[in-house]
mmCIF file of C-alpha atoms and ligand atoms in Angstrom:
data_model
loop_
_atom_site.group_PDB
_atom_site.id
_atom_site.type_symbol
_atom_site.label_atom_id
_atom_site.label_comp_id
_atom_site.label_asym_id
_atom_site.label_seq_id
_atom_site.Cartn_x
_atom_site.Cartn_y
_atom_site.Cartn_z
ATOM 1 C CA UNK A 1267 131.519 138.777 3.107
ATOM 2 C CA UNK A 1268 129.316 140.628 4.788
ATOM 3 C CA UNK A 1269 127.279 143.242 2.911
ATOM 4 C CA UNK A 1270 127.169 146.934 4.426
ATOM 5 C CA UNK A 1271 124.342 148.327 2.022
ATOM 6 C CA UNK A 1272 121.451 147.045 -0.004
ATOM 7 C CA UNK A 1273 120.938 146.851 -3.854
ATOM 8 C CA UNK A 1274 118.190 148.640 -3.252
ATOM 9 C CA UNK A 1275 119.245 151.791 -1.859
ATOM 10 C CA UNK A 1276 122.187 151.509 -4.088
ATOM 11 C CA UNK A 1277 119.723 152.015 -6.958
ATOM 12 C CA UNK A 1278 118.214 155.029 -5.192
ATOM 13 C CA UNK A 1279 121.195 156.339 -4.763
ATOM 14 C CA UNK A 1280 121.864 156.143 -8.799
ATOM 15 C CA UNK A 1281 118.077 157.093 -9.539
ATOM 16 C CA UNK A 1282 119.632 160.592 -6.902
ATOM 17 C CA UNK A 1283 122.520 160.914 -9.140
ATOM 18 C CA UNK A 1284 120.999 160.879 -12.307
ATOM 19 C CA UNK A 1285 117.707 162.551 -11.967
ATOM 20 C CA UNK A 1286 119.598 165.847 -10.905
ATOM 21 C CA UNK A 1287 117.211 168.557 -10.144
ATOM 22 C CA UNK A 1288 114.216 166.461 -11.634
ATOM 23 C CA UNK A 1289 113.721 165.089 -8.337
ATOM 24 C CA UNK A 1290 114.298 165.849 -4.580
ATOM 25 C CA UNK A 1291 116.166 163.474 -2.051
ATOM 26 C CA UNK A 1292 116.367 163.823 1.680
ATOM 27 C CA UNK A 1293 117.912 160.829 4.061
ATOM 28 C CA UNK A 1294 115.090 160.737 6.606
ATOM 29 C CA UNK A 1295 117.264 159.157 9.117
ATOM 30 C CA UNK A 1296 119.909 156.303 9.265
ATOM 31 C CA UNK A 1297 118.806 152.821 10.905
ATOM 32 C CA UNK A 1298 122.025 152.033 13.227
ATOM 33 C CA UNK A 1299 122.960 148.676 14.454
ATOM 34 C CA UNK A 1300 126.860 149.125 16.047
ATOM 35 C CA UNK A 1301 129.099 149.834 13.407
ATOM 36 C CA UNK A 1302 126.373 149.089 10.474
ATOM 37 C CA UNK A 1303 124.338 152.229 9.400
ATOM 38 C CA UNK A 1304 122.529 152.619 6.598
ATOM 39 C CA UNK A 1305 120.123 155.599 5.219
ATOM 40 C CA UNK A 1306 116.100 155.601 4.957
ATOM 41 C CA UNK A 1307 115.689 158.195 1.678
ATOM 42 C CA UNK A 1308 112.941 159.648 0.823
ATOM 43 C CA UNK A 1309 112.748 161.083 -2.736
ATOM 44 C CA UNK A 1310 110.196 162.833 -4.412
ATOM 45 C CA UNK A 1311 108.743 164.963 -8.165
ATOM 46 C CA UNK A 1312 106.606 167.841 -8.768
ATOM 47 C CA UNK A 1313 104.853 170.899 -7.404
ATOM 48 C CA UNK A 1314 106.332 171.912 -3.930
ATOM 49 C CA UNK A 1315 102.862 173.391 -3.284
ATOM 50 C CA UNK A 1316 101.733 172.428 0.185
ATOM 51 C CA UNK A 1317 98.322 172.302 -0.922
ATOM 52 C CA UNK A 1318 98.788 170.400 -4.073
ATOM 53 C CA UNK A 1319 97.640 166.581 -3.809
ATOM 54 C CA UNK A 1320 100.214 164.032 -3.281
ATOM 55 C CA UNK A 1321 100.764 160.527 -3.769
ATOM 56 C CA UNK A 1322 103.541 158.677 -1.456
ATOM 57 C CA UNK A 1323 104.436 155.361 -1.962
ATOM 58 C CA UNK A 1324 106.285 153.298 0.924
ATOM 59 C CA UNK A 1325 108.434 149.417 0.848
ATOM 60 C CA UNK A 1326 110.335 148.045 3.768
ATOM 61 C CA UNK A 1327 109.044 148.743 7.029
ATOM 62 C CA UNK A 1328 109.260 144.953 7.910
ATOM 63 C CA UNK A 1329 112.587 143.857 6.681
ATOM 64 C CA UNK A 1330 111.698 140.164 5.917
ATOM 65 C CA UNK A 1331 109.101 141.080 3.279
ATOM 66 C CA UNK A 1332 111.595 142.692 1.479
ATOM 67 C CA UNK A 1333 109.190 142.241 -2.102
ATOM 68 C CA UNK A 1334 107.385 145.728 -0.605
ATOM 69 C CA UNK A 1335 110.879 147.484 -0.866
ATOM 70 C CA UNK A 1336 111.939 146.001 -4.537
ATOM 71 C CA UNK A 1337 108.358 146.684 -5.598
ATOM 72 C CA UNK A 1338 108.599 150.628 -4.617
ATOM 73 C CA UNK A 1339 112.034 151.333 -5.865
ATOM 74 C CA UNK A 1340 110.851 149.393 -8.827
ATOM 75 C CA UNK A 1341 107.316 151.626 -9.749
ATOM 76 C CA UNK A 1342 110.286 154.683 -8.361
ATOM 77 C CA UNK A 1343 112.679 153.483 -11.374
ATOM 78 C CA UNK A 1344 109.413 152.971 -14.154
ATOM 79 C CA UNK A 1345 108.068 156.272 -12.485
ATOM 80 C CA UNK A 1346 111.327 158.206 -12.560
ATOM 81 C CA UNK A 1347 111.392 157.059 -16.421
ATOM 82 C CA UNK A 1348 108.435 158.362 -17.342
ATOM 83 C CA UNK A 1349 109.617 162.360 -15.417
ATOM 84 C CA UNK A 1350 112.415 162.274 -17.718
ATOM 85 C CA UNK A 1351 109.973 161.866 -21.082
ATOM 86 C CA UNK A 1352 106.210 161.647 -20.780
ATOM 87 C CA UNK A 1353 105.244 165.729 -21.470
ATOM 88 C CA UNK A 1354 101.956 164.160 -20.236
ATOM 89 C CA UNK A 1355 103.650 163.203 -16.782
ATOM 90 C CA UNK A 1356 106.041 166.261 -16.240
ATOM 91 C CA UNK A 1357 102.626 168.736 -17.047
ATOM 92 C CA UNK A 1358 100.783 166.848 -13.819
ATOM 93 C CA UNK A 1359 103.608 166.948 -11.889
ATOM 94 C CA UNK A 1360 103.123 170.678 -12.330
ATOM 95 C CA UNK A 1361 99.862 170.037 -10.219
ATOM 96 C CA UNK A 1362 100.679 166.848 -8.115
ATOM 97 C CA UNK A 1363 103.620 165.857 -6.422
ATOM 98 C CA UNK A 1364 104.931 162.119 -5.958
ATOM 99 C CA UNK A 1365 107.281 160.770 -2.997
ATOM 100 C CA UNK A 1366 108.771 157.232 -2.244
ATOM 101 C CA UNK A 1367 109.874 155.910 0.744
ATOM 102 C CA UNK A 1368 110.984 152.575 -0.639
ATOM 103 C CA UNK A 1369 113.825 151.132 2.681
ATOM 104 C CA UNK A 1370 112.013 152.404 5.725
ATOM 105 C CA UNK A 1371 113.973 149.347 7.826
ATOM 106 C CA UNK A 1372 117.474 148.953 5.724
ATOM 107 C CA UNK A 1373 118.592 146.776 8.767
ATOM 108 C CA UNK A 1374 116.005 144.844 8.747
ATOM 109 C CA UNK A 1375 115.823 144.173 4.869
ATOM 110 C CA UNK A 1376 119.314 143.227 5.261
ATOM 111 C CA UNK A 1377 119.004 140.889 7.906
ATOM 112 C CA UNK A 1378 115.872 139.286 6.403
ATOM 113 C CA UNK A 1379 113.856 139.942 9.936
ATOM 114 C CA UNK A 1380 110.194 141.935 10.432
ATOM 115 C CA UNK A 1381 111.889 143.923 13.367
ATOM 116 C CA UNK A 1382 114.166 146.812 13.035
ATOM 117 C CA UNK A 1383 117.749 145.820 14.846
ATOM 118 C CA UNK A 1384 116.484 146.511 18.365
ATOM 119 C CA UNK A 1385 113.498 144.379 17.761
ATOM 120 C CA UNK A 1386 110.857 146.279 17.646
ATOM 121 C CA UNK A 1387 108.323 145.490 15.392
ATOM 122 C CA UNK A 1388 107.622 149.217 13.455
ATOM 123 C CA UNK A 1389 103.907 148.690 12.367
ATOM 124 C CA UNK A 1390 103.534 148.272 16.346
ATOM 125 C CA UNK A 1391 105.121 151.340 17.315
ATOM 126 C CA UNK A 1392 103.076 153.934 17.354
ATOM 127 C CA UNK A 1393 101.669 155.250 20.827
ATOM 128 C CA UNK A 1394 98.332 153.918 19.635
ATOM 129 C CA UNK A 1395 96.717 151.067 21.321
ATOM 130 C CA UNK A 1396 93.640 148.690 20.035
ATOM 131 C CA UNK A 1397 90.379 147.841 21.036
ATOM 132 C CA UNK A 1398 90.893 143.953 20.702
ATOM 133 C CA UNK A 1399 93.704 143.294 19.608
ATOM 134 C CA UNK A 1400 94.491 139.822 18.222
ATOM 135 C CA UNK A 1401 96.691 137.970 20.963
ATOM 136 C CA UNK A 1402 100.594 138.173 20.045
ATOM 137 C CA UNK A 1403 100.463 139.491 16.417
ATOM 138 C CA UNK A 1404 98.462 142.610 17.570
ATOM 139 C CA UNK A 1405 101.566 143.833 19.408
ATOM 140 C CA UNK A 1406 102.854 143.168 22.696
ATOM 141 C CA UNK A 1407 105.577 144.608 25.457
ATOM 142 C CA UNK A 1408 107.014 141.444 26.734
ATOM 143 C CA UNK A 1409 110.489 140.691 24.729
ATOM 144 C CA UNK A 1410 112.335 142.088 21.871
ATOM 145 C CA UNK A 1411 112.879 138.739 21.461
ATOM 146 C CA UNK A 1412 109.320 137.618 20.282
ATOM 147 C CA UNK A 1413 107.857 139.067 16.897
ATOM 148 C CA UNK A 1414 105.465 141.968 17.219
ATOM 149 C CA UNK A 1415 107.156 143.401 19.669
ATOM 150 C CA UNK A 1416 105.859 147.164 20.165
ATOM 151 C CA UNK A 1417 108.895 148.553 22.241
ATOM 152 C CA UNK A 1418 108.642 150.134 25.985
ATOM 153 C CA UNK A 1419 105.822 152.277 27.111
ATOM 154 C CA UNK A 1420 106.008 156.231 26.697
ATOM 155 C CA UNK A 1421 109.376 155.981 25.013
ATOM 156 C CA UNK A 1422 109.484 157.675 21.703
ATOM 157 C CA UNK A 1423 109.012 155.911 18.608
ATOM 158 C CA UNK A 1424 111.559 154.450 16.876
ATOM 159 C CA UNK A 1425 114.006 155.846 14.596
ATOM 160 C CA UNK A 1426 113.083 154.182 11.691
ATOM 161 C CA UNK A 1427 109.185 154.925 12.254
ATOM 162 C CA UNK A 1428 110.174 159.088 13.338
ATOM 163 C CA UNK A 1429 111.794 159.312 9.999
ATOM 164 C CA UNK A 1430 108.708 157.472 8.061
ATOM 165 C CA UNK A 1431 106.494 159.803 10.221
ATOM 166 C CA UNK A 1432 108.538 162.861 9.616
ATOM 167 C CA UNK A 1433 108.656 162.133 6.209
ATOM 168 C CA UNK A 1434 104.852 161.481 5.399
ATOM 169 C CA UNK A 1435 104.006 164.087 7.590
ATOM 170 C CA UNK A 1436 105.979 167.035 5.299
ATOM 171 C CA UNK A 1437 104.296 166.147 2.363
ATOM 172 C CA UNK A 1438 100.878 165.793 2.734
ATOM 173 C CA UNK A 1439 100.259 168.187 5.846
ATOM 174 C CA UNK A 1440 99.016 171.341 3.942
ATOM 175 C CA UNK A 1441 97.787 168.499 0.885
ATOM 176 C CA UNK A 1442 94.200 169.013 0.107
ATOM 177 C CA UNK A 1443 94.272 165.121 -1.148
ATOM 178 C CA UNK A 1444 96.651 163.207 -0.227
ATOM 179 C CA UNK A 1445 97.139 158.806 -0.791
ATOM 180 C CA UNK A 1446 99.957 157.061 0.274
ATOM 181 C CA UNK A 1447 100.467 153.610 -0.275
ATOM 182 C CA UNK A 1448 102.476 151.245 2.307
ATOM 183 C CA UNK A 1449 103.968 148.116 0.426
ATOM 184 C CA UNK A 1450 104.051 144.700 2.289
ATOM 185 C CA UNK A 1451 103.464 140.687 1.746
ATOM 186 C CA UNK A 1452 101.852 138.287 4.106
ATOM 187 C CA UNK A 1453 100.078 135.167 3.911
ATOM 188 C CA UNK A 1454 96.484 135.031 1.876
ATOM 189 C CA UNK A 1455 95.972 133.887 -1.991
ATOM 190 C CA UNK A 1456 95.203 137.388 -3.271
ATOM 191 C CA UNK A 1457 96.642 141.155 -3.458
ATOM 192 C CA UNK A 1458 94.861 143.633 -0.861
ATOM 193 C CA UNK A 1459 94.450 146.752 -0.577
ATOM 194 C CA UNK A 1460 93.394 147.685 3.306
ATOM 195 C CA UNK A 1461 92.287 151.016 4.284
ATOM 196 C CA UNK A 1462 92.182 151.606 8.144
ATOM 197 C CA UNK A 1463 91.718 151.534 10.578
ATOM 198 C CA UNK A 1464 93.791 147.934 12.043
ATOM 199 C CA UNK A 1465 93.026 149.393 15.519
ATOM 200 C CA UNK A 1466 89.241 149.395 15.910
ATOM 201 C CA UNK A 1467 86.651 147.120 13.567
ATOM 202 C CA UNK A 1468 84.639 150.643 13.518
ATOM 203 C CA UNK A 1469 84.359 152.461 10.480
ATOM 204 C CA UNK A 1470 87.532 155.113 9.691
ATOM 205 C CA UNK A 1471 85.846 158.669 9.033
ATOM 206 C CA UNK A 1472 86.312 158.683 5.363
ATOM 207 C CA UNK A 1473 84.934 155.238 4.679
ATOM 208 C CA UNK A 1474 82.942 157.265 1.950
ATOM 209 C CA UNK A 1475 86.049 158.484 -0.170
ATOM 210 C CA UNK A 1476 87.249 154.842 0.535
ATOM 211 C CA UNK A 1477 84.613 153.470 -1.331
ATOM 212 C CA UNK A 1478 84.619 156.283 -4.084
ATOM 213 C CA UNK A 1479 88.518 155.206 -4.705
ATOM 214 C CA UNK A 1480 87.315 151.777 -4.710
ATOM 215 C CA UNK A 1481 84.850 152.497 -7.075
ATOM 216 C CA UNK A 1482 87.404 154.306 -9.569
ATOM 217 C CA UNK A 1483 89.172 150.998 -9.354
ATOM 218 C CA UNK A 1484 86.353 149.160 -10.372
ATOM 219 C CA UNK A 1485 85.045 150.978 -13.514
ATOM 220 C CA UNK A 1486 88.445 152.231 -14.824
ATOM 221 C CA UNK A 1487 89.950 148.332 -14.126
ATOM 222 C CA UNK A 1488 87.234 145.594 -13.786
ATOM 223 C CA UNK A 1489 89.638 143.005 -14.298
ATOM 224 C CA UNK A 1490 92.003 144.477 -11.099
ATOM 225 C CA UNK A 1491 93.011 141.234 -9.004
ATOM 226 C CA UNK A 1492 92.663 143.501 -5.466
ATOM 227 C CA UNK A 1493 90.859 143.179 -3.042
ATOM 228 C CA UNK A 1494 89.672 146.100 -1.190
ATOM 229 C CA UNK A 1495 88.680 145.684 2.358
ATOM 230 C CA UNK A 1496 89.059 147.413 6.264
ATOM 231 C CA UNK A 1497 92.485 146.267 7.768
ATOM 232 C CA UNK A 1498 90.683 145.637 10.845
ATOM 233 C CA UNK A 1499 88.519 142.970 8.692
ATOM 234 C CA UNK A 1500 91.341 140.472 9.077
ATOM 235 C CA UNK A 1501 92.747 141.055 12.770
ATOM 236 C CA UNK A 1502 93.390 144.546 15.288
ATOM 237 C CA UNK A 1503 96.525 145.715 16.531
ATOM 238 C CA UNK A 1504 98.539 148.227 18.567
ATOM 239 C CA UNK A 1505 100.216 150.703 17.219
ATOM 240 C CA UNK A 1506 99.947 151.013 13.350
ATOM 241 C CA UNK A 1507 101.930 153.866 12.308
ATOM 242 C CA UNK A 1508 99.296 154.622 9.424
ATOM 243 C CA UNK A 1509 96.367 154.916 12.284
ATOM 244 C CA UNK A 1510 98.839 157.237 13.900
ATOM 245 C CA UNK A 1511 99.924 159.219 10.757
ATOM 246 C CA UNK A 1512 95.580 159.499 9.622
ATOM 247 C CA UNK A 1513 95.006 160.604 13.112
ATOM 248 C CA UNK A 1514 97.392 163.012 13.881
ATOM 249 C CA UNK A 1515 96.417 164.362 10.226
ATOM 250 C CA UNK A 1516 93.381 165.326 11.335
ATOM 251 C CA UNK A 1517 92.451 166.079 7.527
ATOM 252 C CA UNK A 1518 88.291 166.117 8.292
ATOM 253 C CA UNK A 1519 88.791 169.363 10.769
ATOM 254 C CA UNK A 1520 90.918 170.902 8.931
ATOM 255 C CA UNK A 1521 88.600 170.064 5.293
ATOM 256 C CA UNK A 1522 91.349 167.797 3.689
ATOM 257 C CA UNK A 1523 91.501 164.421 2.718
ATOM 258 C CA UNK A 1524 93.340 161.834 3.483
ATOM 259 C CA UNK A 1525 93.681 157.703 2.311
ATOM 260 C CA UNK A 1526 96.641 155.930 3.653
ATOM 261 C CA UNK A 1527 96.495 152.390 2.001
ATOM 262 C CA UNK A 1528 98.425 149.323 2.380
ATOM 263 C CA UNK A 1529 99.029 147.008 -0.270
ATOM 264 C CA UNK A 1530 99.900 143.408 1.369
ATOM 265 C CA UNK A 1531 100.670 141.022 -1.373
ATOM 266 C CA UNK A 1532 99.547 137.619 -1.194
ATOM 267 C CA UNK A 1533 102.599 135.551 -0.954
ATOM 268 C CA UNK A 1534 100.633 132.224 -0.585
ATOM 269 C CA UNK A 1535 100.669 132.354 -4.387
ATOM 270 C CA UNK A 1536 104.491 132.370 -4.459
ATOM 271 C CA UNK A 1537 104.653 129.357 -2.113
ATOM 272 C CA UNK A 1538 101.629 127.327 -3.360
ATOM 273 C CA UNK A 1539 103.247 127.076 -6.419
ATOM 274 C CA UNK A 1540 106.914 126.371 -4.939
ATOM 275 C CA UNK A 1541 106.090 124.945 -1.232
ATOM 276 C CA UNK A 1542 110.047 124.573 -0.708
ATOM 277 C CA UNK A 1543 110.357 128.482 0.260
ATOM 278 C CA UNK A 1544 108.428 127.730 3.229
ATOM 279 C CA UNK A 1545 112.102 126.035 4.984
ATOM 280 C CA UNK A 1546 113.846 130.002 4.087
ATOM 281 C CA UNK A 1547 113.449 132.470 6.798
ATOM 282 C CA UNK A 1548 111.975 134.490 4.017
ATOM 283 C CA UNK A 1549 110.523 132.061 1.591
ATOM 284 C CA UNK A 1550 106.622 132.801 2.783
ATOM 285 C CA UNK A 1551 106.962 136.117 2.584
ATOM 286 C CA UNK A 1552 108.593 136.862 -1.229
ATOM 287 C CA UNK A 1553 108.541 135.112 -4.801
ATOM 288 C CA UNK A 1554 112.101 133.866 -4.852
ATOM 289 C CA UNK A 1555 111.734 132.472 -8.360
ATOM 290 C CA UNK A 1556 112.951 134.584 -10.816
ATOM 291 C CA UNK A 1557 109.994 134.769 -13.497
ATOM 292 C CA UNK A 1558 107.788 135.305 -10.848
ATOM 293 C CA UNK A 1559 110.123 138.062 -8.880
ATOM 294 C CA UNK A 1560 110.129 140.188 -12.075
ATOM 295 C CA UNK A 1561 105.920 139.187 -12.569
ATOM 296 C CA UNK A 1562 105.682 140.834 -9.281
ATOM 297 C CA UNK A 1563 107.608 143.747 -10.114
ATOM 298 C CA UNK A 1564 105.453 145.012 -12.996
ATOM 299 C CA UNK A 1565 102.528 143.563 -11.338
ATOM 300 C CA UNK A 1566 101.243 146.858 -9.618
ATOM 301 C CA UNK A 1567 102.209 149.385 -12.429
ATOM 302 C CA UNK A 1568 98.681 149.565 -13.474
ATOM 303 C CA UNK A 1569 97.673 151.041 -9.746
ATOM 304 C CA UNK A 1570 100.097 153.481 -9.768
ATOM 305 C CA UNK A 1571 99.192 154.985 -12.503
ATOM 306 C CA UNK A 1572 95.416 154.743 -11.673
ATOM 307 C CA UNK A 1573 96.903 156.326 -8.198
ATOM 308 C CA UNK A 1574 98.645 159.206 -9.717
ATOM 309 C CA UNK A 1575 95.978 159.826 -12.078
ATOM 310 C CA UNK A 1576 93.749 159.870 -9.078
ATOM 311 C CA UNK A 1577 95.149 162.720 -7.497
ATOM 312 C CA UNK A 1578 95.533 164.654 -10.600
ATOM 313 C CA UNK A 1579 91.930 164.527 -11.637
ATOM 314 C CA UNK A 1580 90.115 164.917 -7.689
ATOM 315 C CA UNK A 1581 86.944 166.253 -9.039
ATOM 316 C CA UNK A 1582 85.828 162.730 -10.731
ATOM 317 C CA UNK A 1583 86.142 160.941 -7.410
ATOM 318 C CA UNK A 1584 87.289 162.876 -4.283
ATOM 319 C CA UNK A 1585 85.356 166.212 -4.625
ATOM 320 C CA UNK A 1586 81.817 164.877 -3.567
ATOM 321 C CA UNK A 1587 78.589 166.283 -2.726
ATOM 322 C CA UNK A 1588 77.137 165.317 0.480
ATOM 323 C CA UNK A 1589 74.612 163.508 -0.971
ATOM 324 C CA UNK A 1590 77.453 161.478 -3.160
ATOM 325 C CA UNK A 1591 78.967 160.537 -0.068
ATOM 326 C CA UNK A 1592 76.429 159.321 1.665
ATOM 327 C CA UNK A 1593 75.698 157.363 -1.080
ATOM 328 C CA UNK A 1594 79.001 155.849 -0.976
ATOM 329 C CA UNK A 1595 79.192 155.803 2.436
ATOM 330 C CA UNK A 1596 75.970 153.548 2.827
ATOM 331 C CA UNK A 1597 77.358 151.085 -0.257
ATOM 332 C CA UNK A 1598 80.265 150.513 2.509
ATOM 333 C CA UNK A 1599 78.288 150.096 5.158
ATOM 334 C CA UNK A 1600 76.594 147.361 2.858
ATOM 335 C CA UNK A 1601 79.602 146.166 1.791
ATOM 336 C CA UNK A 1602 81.857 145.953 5.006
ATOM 337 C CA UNK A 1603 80.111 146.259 7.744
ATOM 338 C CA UNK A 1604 76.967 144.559 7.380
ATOM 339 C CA UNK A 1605 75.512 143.663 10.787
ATOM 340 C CA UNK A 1606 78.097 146.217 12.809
ATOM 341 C CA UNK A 1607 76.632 148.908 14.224
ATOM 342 C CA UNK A 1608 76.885 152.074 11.677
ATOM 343 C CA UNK A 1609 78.479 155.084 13.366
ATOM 344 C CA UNK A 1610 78.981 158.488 11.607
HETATM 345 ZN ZN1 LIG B 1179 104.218 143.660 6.742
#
């Protein structure tokens, strides 16, 4: 039989019914395929303050690693939870507001492929192109066909990435702090988070408040498991829609600030331990074993809190003096980029 929704919008669409006025929902857009349509929802809690910081969290945008989509309805569920009775969490929401994105490709979830259902690869999409891009993976125009495809020149994005741009964009443009986090799994041993930029190997301009979030990491969780590093570290590409979305920002001119993070899960630690998954179509990519599906679930509770407590309390890490930041920007310099040329 073939299925014409996912579990996991169905359990947004409960978390909608039963949150009532608690929380906000908005279908972004629908990702069509034929007769097969199916919504992208964005929900969100708290202060509809433009100004006030925000915290978004995002799953799905390549189907196949579906893991990023159960893991941000999952800290949606936990975090919807706590709205209903933490007096602690509905007096910050006062101040901060939260959003989720968790199915931005419900097609491509569904049909267990990276692309969305005209092939296009969404993290490519963006009119935004590299300065060396890493052959293939980086993006390419040659065939729908192939993986990484980036769609056809000068035509607009697609619909899936419009509505995740669209939806981004209304909450943090006015935000005078804004993080969002983008949920995905790939190969490596350990969790990281990347902060960008994946088009260029040179420094993002807030590399300092990058390291100042890293550093609240550190102290508040020493034992954290993540590793914190410059996409660009691992390999460029075209058209990241989170080099598009910090750019078009333009936060710096405008004195806001802005972190878009990804978190890409390190799924070699899934297969290591169970090498059959490597013969499914999505075995590399998500812990198909149950005890260590529901290990991943919980696994990243810890940072959103640390996230959403983050935003709420901007004067321990984000409000810095220029002297802080230089500071911080110099231990990334040390840290990152030792040996590349340091631009400001
Ligand atoms: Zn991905």
């Amino acid at each position: 039989m073939a299925m014409s929704t996912l579990p996991e919008i169905q359990q947004i669409e409960a978390r909608i019914e039963s949150m009532g006025s608690a929380m906000r929902s908005e279908i972004l857009e629908y990702s069509q395929d034929g007769d097969l349509r199916l919504p992208i929802y964005k929900v969100s809690f708290g202060t509809t303050d433009p100004q006030a910081p925000v915290l978004g969290i995002v799953g799905g945008v390549h189907g196949l690693e579906r893991i990023g989509a159960q893991v941000t309805v999952s800290l949606l569920n936990s975090f919807a939870e706590l709205v209903r009775w933490d007096r602690q969490m509905q007096r910050t929401l006062q101040d901060v507001r939260v959003f989720f994105i968790p199915t931005v490709n419900p097609i491509g979830i569904l049909r267990k492929t990276r692309s969305n259902p005209r092939g296009v690869d969404l993290m490519r999409n963006a009119p935004i192109d590299a300065d060396k891009p890493a052959r293939w993976l980086g993006g390419h125009r040659y065939s729908a066909k192939l993986p990484w495809y980036r769609g056809k020149e000068n035509e607009p994005m697609e619909v899936e990435a419009q509505g995740l741009v669209r939806g981004v964009q209304q909450e943090i443009k006015d935000s005078q702090l804004a993080i969002t986090l983008d949920c995905h799994s790939g190969f490596g041993l350990q969790d990281r988070l990347w902060f960008p930029y994946a088009r260029t190997q040179d420094p993002f301009p807030e590399l300092g408040l990058a390291h100042s979030f890293k550093n609240l990491l550190d102290q508040t969780y020493p034992h954290h498991f993540y590793k914190f590093e410059p996409q660009a570290g691992t390999y460029t590409t075209h058209g990241d829609l989170w080099d598009y979305l910090y750019l078009q920002h333009q936060g710096i001119e405008r004195g806001k600030q802005y972190l878009p993070l990804c978190l890409e899960m390190g799924s070699w630690m899934w297969v290591k331990k169970h090498p059959s998954q490597l013969f499914r179509a999505d075995g590399p990519f998500n812990p198909l074993i149950g005890h260590r599906h529901q290990r991943t679930l919980r696994r990243h509770n810890t940072l959103l809190e640390l996230m959403i407590r983050a935003i709420a309390n901007p004067s321990v890490w984000a409000a810095l003096t220029a002297e802080q930041l230089d500071q911080h920007r110099l231990q990334a310099q040390n840290l990152w980029y030792a040996g590349v040329g340091f631009r400001r």
